[in-house]
Short mmCIF file of C-alpha atoms and ligand atoms in Angstrom, two decimals:
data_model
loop_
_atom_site.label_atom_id
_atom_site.label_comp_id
_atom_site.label_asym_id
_atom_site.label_seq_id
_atom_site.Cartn_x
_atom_site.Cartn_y
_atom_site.Cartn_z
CA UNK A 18 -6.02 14.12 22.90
CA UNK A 19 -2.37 13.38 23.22
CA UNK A 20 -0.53 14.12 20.00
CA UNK A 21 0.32 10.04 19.11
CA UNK A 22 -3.39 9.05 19.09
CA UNK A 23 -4.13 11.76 16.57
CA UNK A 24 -4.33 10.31 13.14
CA UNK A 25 -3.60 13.93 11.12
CA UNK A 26 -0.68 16.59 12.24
CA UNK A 27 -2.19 18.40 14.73
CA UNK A 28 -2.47 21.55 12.46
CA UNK A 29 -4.36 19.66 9.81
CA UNK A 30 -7.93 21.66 8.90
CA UNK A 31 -9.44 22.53 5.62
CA UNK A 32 -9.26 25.76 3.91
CA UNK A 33 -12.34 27.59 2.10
CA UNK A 34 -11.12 25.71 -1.36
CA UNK A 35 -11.70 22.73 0.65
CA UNK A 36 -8.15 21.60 0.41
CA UNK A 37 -6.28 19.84 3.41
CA UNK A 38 -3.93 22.82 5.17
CA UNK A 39 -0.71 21.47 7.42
CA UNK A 40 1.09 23.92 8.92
CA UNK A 41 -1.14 26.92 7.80
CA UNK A 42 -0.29 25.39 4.10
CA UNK A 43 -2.32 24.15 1.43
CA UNK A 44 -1.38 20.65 0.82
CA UNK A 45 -2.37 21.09 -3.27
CA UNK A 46 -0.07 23.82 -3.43
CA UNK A 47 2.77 22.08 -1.54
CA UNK A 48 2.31 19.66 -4.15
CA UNK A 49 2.56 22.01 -6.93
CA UNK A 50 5.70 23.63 -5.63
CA UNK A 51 7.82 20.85 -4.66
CA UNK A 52 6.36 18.31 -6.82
CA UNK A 53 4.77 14.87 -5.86
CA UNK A 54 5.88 12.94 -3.88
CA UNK A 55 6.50 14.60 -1.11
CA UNK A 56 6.88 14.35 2.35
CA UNK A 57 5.71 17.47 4.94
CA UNK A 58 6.61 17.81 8.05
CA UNK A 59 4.56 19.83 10.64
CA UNK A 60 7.26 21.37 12.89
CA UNK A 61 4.23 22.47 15.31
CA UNK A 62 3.34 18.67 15.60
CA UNK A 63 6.96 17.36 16.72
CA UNK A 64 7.09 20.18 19.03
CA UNK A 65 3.89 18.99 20.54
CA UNK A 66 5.05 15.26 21.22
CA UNK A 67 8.60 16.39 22.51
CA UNK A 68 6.51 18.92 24.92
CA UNK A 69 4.10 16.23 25.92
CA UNK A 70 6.76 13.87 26.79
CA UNK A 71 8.90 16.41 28.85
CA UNK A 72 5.25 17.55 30.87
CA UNK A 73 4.25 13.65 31.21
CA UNK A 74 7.66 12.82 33.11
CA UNK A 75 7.68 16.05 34.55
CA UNK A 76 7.82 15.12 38.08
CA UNK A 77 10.84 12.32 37.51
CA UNK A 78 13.73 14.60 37.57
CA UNK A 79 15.84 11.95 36.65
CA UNK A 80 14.79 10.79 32.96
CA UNK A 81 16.21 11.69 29.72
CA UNK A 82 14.46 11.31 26.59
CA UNK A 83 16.46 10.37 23.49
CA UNK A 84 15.05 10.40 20.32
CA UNK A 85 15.32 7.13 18.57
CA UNK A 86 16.63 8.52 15.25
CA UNK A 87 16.18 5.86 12.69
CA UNK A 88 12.32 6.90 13.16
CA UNK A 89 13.74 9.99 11.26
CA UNK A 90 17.06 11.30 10.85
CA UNK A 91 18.21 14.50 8.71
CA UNK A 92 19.86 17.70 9.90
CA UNK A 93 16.89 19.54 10.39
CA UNK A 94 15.20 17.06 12.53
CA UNK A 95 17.84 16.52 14.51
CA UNK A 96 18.02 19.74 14.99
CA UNK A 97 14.50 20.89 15.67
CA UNK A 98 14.12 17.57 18.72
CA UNK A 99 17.51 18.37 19.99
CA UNK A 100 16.09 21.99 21.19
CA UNK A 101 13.16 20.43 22.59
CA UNK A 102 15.54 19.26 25.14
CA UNK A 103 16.14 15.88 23.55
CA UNK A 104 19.07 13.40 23.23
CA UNK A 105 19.40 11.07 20.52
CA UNK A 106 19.70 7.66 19.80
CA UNK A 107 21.74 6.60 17.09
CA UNK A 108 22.11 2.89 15.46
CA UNK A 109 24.27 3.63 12.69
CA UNK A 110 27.13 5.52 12.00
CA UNK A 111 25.30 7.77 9.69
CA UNK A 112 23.33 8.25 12.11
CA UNK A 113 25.77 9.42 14.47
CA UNK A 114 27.29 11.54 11.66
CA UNK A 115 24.37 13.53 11.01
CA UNK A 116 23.52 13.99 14.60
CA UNK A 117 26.92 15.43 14.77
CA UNK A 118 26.53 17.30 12.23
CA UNK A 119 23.46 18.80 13.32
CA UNK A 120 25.34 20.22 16.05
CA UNK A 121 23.81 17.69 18.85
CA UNK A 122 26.03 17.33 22.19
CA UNK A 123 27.18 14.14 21.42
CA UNK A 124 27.20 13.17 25.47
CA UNK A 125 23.49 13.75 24.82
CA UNK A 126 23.57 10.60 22.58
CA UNK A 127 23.18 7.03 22.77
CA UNK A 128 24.73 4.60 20.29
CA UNK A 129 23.00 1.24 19.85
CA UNK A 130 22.73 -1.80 17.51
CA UNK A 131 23.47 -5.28 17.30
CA UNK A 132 26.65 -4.76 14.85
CA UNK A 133 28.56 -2.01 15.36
CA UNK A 134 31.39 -1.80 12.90
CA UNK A 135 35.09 -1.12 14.35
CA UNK A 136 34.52 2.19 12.09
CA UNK A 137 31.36 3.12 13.43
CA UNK A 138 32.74 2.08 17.44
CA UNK A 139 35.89 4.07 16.88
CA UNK A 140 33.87 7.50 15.44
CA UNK A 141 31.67 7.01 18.24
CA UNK A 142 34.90 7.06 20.87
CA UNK A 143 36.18 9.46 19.28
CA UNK A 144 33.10 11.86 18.91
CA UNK A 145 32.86 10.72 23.16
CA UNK A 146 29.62 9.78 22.63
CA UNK A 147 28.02 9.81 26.11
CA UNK A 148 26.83 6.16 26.39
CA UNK A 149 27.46 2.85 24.57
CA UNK A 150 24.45 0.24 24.67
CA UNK A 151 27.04 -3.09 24.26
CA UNK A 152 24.84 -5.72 22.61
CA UNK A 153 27.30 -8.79 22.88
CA UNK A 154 30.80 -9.84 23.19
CA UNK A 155 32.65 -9.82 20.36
CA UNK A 156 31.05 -5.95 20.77
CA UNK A 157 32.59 -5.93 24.31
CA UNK A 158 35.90 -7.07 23.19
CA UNK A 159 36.17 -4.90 20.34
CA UNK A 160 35.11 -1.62 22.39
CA UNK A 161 37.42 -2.54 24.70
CA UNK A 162 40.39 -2.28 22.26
CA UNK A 163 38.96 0.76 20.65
CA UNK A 164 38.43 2.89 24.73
CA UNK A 165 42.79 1.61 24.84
CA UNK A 166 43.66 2.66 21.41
CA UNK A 167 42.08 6.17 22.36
CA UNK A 168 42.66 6.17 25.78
CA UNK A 169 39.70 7.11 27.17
CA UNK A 170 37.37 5.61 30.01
CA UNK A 171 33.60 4.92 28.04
CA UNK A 172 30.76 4.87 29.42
CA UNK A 173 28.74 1.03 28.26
CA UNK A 174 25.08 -0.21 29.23
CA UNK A 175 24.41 -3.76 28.52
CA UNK A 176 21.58 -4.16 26.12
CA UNK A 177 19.53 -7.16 27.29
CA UNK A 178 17.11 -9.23 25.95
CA UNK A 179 14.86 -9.64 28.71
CA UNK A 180 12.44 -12.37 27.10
CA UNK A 181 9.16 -10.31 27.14
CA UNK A 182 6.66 -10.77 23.72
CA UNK A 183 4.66 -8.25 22.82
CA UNK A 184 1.42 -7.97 20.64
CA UNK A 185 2.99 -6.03 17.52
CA UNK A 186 4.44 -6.97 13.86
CA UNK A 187 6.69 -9.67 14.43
CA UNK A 188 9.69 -8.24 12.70
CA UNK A 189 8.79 -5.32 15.38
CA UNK A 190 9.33 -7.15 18.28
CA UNK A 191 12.87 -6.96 19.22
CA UNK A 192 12.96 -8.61 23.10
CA UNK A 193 11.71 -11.83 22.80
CA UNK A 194 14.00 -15.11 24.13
CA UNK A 195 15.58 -15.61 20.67
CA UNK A 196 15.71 -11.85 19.37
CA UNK A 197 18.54 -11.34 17.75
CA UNK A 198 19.67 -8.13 19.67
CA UNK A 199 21.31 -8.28 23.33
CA UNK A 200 22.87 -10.71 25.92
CA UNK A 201 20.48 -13.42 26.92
CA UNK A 202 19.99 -12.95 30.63
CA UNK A 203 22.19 -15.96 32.01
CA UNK A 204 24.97 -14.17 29.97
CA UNK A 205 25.18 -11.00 31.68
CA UNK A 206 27.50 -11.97 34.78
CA UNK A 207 30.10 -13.22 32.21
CA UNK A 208 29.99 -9.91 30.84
CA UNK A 209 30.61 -8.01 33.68
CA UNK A 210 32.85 -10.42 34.42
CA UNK A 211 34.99 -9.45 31.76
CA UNK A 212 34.38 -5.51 32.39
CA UNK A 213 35.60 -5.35 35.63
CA UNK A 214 38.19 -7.77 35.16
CA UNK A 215 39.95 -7.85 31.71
CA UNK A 216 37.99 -4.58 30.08
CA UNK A 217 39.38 -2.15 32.57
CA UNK A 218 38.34 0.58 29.76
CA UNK A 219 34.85 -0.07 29.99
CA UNK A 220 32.94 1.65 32.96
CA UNK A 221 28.99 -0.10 33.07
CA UNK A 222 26.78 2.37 34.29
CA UNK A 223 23.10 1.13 33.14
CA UNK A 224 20.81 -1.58 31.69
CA UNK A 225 19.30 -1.33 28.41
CA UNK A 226 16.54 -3.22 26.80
CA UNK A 227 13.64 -2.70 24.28
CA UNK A 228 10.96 -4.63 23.88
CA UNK A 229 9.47 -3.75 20.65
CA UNK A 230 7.82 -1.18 18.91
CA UNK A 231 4.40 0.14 18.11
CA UNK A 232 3.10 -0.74 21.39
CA UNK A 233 -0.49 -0.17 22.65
CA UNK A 234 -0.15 -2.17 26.22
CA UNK A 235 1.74 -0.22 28.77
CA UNK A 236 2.02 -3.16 30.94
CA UNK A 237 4.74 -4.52 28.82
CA UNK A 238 6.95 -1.69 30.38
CA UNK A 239 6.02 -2.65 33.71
CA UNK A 240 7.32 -6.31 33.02
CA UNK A 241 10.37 -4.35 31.74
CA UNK A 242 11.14 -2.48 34.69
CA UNK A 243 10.72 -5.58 36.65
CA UNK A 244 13.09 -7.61 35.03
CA UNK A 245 15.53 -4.66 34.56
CA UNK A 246 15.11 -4.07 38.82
CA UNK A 247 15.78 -7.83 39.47
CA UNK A 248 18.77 -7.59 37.41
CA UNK A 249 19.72 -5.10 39.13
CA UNK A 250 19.79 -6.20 42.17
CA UNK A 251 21.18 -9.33 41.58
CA UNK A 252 24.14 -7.73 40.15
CA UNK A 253 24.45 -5.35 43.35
CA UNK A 254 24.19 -8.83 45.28
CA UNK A 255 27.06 -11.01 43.58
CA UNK A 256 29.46 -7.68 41.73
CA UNK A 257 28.74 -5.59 44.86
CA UNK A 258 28.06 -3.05 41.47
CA UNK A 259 25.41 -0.56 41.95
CA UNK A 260 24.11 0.47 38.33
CA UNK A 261 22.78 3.56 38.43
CA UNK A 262 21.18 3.66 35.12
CA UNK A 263 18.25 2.09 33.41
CA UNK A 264 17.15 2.43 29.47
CA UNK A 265 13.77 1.59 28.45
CA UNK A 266 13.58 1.73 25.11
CA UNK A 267 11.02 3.04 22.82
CA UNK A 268 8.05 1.88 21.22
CA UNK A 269 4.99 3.93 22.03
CA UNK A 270 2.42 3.65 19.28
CA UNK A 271 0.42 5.72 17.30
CA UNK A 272 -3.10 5.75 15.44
CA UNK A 273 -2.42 4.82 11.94
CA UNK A 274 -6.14 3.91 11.37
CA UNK A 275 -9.40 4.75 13.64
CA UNK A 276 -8.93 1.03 14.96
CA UNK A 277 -5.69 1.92 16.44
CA UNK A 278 -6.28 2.83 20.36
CA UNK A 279 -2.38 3.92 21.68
CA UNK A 280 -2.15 4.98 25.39
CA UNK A 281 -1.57 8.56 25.37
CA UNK A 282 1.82 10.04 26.17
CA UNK A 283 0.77 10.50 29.60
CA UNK A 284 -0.35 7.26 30.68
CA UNK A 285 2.59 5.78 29.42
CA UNK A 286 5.10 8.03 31.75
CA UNK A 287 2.12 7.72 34.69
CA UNK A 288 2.96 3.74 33.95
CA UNK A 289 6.63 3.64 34.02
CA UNK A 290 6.83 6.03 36.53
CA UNK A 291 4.69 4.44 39.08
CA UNK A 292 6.47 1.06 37.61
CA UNK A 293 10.00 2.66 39.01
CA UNK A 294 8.73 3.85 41.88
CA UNK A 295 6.94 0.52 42.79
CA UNK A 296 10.30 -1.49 41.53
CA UNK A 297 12.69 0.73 43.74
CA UNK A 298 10.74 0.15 47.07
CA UNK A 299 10.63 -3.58 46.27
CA UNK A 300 14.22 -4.06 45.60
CA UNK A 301 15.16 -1.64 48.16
CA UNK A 302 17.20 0.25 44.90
CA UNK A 303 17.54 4.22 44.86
CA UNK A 304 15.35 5.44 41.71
CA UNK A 305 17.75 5.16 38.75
CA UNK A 306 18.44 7.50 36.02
CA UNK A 307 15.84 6.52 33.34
CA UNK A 308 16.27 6.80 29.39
CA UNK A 309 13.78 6.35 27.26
CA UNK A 310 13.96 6.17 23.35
CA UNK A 311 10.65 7.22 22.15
CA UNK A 312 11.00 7.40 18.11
CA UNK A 313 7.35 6.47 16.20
CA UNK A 314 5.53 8.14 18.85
CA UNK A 315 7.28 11.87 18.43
CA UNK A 316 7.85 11.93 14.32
CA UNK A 317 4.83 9.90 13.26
CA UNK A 318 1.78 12.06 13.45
CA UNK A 319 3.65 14.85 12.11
CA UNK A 320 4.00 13.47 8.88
CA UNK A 321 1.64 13.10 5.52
CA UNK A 322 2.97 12.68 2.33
CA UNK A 323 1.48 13.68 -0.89
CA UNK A 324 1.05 12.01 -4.42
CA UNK A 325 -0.25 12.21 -7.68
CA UNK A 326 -3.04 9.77 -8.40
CA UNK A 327 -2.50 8.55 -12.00
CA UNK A 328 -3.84 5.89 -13.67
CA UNK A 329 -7.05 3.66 -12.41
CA UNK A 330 -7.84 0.38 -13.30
CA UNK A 331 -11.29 -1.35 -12.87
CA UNK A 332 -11.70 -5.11 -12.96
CA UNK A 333 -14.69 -6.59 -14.25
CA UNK A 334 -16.79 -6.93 -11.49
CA UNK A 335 -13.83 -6.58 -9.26
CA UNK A 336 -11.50 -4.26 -7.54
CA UNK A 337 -10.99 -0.54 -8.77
CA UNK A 338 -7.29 0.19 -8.51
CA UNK A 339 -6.02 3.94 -8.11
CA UNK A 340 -2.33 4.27 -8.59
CA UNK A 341 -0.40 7.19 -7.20
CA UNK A 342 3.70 8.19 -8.09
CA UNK A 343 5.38 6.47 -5.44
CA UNK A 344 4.34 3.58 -3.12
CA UNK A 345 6.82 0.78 -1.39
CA UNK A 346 10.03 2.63 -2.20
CA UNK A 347 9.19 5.88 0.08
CA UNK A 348 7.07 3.88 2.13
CA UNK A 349 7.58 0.06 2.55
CA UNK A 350 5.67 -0.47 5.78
CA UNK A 351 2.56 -1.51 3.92
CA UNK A 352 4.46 -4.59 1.98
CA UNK A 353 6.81 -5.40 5.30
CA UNK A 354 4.71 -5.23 8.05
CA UNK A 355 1.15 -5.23 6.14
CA UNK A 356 0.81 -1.88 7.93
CA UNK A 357 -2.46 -0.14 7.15
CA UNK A 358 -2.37 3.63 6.49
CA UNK A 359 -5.38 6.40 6.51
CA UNK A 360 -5.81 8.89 3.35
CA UNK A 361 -8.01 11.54 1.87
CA UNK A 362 -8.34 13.21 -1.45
CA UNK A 363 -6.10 16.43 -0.87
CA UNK A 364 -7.95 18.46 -2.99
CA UNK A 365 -11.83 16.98 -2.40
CA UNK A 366 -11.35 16.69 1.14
CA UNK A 367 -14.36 18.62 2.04
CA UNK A 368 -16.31 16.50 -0.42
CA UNK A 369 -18.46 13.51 -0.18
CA UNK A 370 -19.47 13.19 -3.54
CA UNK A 371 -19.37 9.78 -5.62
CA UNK A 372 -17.72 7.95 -2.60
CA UNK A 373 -16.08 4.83 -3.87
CA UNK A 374 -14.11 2.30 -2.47
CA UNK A 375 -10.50 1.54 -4.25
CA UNK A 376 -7.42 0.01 -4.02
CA UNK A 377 -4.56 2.27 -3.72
CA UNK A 378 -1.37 1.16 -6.05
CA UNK A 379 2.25 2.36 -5.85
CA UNK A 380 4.15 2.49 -8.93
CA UNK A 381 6.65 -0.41 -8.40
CA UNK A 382 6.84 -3.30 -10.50
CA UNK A 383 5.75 -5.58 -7.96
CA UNK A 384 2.24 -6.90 -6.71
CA UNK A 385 2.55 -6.73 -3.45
CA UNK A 386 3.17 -2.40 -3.66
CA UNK A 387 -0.43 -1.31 -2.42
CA UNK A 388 -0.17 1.17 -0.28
CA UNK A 389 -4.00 1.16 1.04
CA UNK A 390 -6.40 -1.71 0.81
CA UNK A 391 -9.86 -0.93 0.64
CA UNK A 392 -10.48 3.29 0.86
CA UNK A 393 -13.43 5.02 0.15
CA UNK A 394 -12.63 8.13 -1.53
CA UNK A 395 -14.66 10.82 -3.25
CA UNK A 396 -14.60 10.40 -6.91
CA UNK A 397 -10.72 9.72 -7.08
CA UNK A 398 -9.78 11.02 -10.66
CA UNK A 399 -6.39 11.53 -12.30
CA UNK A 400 -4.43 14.83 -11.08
CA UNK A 401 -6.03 14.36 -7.87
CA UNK A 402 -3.48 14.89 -4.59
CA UNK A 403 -3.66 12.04 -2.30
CA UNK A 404 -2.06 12.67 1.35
CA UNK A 405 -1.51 9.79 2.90
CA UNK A 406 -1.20 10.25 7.05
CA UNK A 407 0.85 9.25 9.78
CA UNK A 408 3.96 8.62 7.46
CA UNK A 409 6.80 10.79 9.09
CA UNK A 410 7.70 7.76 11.19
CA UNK A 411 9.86 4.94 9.06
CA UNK A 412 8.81 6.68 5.77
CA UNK A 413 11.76 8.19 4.71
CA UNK A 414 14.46 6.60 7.70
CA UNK A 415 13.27 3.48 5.45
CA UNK A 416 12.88 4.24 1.61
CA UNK A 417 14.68 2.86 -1.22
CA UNK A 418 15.74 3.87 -4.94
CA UNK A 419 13.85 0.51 -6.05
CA UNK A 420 13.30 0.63 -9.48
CA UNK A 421 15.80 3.26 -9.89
CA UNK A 422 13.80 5.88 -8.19
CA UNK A 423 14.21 9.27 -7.08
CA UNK A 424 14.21 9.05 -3.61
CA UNK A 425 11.32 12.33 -2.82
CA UNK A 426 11.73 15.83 -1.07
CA UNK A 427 11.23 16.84 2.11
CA UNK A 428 9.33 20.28 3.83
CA UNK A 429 9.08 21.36 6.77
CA UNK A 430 5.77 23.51 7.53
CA UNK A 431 4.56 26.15 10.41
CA UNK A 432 3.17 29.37 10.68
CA UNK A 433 2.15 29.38 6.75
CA UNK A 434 5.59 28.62 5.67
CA UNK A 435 7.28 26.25 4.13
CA UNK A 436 10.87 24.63 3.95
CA UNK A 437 12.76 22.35 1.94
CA UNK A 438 14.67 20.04 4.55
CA UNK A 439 15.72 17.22 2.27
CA UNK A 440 15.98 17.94 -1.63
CA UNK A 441 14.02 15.68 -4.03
CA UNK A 442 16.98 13.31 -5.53
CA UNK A 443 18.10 14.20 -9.01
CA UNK A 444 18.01 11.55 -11.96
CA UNK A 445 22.24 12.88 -11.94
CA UNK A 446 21.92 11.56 -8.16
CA UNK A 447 21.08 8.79 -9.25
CA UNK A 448 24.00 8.00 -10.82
CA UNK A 449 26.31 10.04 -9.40
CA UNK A 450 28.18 6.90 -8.14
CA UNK A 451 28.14 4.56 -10.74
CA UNK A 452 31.39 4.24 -12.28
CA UNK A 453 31.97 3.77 -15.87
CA UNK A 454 34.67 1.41 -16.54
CA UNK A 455 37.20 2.10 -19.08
CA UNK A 456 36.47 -1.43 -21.06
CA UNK A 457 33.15 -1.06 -21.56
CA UNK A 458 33.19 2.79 -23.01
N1 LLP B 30 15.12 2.00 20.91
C1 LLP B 30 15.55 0.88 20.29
C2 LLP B 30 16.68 0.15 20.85
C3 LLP B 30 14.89 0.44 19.14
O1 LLP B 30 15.31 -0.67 18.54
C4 LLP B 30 13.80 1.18 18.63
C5 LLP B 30 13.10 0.74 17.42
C6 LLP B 30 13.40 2.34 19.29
C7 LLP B 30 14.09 2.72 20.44
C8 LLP B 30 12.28 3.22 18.81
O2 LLP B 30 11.06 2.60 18.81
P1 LLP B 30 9.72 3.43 18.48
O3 LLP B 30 9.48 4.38 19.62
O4 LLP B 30 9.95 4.14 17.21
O5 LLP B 30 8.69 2.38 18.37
N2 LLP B 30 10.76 -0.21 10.96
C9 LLP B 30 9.72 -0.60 11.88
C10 LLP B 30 10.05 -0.18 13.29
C11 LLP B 30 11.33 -0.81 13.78
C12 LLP B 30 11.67 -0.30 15.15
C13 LLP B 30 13.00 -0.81 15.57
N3 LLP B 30 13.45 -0.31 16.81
C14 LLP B 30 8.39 0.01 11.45
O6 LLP B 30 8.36 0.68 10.42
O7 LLP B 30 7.37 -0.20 12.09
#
């Protein structure tokens, strides 16, 4: 099984107190020890996915994969994908910061997004960040002033939006028609209009697009790659420009739920690889330097987090509610995306005793924070640890101090050992920035 159609890290098993084990740790005493919630990491898991990817595309020498970090970005992440041979790419520029920070070789990294700041463009110049992806052009324009300022040559793709729907979450679908990211296709030869004429900074080397995310049909990709080869060689035609560089994207899904069926990490390169291959004799176009920005599909699995179940609430002849310490501030894919998640009973998870089906609740003062609809537990009672799967993807890259919050801890486990790679936030955090103004003292 390829590690993003397993629905537990891949070091998940059950110890003789019948307690879930990540890592070669008991989950209850993770829980103990760092205090709920909390998120775990399974270093041996991330590994797995970054190996599987590198083996899959094995036999295309010319592909880089770049981690898209706003799956999951810290310094210890960063640091563990970037010696799996990764590059990154970044959307923000903290982001790009902590990427940095981690020590990453910044012309390893990629910098999208459909707003870069003049602040965020300039640290990326300056940091010679080894590719661009220019979404539009006021982006183009601005760049351009930025490469002069510095006086440096950089390196751009144009991110296109290349029309293609895919079957996901809506807000997940990013290169439809009337997406909000990327030049629409009948802009692009104004664009390079303006690079080799008036934006003698700029250098385009590549194409970039991305269709979407949480993707289950491969053949998406292979409408991609066409549209990205036609470009190409229409721009070859009429700019007598050869681009020698092509970015896929990301979006390789996972198994959130037995339902969930994602092509494994290997029939997605077999795919795009044949794709290339396929496009390139068509179009009569040498194979192209491929990037690919794989972020669910490498952090997901590897993730659980853990809670506290509290308080339960039966209604008459109704639903039986089990609420747990956290909810849709560390994890608000269930309330954005009605995202479905799979969970057992940390401590019971050997046990089918009293099965019951319940509701689970977050904490938040608002209806719509259920985490899990409709879960059968055994005998869910207060103290319980719940670890909730498939969370290290858009978990914590997306959580919020709602309700005034502590925002929870991180650990990273292998080999019977675990590490704090994100602290829990303090309530002093909390308020750490708040400024008390001298009339109201
Ligand atoms: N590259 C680009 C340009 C992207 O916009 C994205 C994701 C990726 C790569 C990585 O896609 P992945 O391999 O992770 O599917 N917050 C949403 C997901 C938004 C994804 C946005 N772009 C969620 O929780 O499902």
């Amino acid at each position: 099984m390829s590690t993003n159609q397993s629905q537990k890290p891949l070091t998940t098993t059950v110890n003789s107190l019948g307690h879930i084990e990540i890592g070669g740790c008991d989950t209850v005493e993770l829980a103990k020890k760092y205090g709920t919630p909390l998120y775990v990491l399974d270093k041996a898991t991330v590994e797995s996915a970054c190996s599987e990817y590198k083996t899959a595309f094995g036999r295309y020498a010319k592909i880089r994969p770049m981690y898209a970090s706003k799956a999951l970005c810290t310094i210890a992440t960063a640091k563990l994908i970037a010696k799996m041979g990764f590059g990154f790419d970044v959307v923000s520029g903290g982001e790009l910061y902590t990427v940095y920070k981690a020590g990453v070789n910044m012309s390893e990294v990629i910098f999208n997004g459909n707003n870069k700041s003049y602040d965020e463009l300039s640290l990326a110049v300056e940091l010679n960040t080894g590719r661009i992806s220019v979404d539009n052009f006021s982006e183009l324009e601005m760049l351009n002033k930025i490469a002069v300022a510095q006086n440096k040559q950089v390196k751009i793709h144009l991110r296109i939006a290349p029309g293609i729907e895919c079957h996901t979450h809506e807000y997940i679908q990013t290169g439809r028609i009337d997406s909000k990211f990327g030049f629409d296709l009948s802009q692009i030869d104004r664009a390079i209009t303006y690079i080799l004429g008036k934006y003698r900074n700029l250098e385009l080397v590549g194409l970039h697009t991305h269709v979407g995310s949480q993707i289950f049909d491969n053949k998406i990709y292979v409408d991609e790659i066409e549209i990205l080869y036609k470009e190409m060689a229409r721009i070859r035609e009429k700019f007598v420009l050869c681009l020698g560089e092509i970015n896929i994207g990301g979006g390789l899904g996972v198994k959130y739920t037995e339902a969930d069926n994602p092509p494994s990490i290997k029939e997605f390169a077999d795919t795009i690889m044949t794709a290339l291959v396929n496009a390139s004799e068509k179009y009569n176009i040498r194979l192209p330097f491929v990037y690919i920005e794989p972020g669910r599909s490498i952090v997901s699995p590897a993730g659980v987090t853990l809670y506290t179940i509290g308080s339960q609430k039966q209604i008459p002849e109704g639903k039986k509610y089990i609420a747990i310490d956290g909810g849709m501030a560390d994890n608000p894919r269930p309330a954005m995306y009605e995202a479905e998640y799979f969970a057992e009973i940390a401590n019971k998870s050997a046990s089918i005793e009293n099965l019951q089906t319940v509701t689970i609740a977050g904490k938040f003062c608002e209806s719509g924070d259920i985490l899990i609809k409709n879960i059968q537990l055994p005998n869910p009672e207060k103290g319980d640890i719940l670890c909730v799967f498939n969370t290290g993807a858009y978990n914590f890259s997306m959580a919020s101090n709602y309700n005034r919050v502590q925002k929870p801890a991180m650990v990273l486990v292998n080999n019977s050992q675990s590490d704090i790679i994100v602290y829990r936030e303090t309530l002093d955090d909390l308020i750490s920035r708040d400024v008390i103004l001298d009339g109201l003292e």
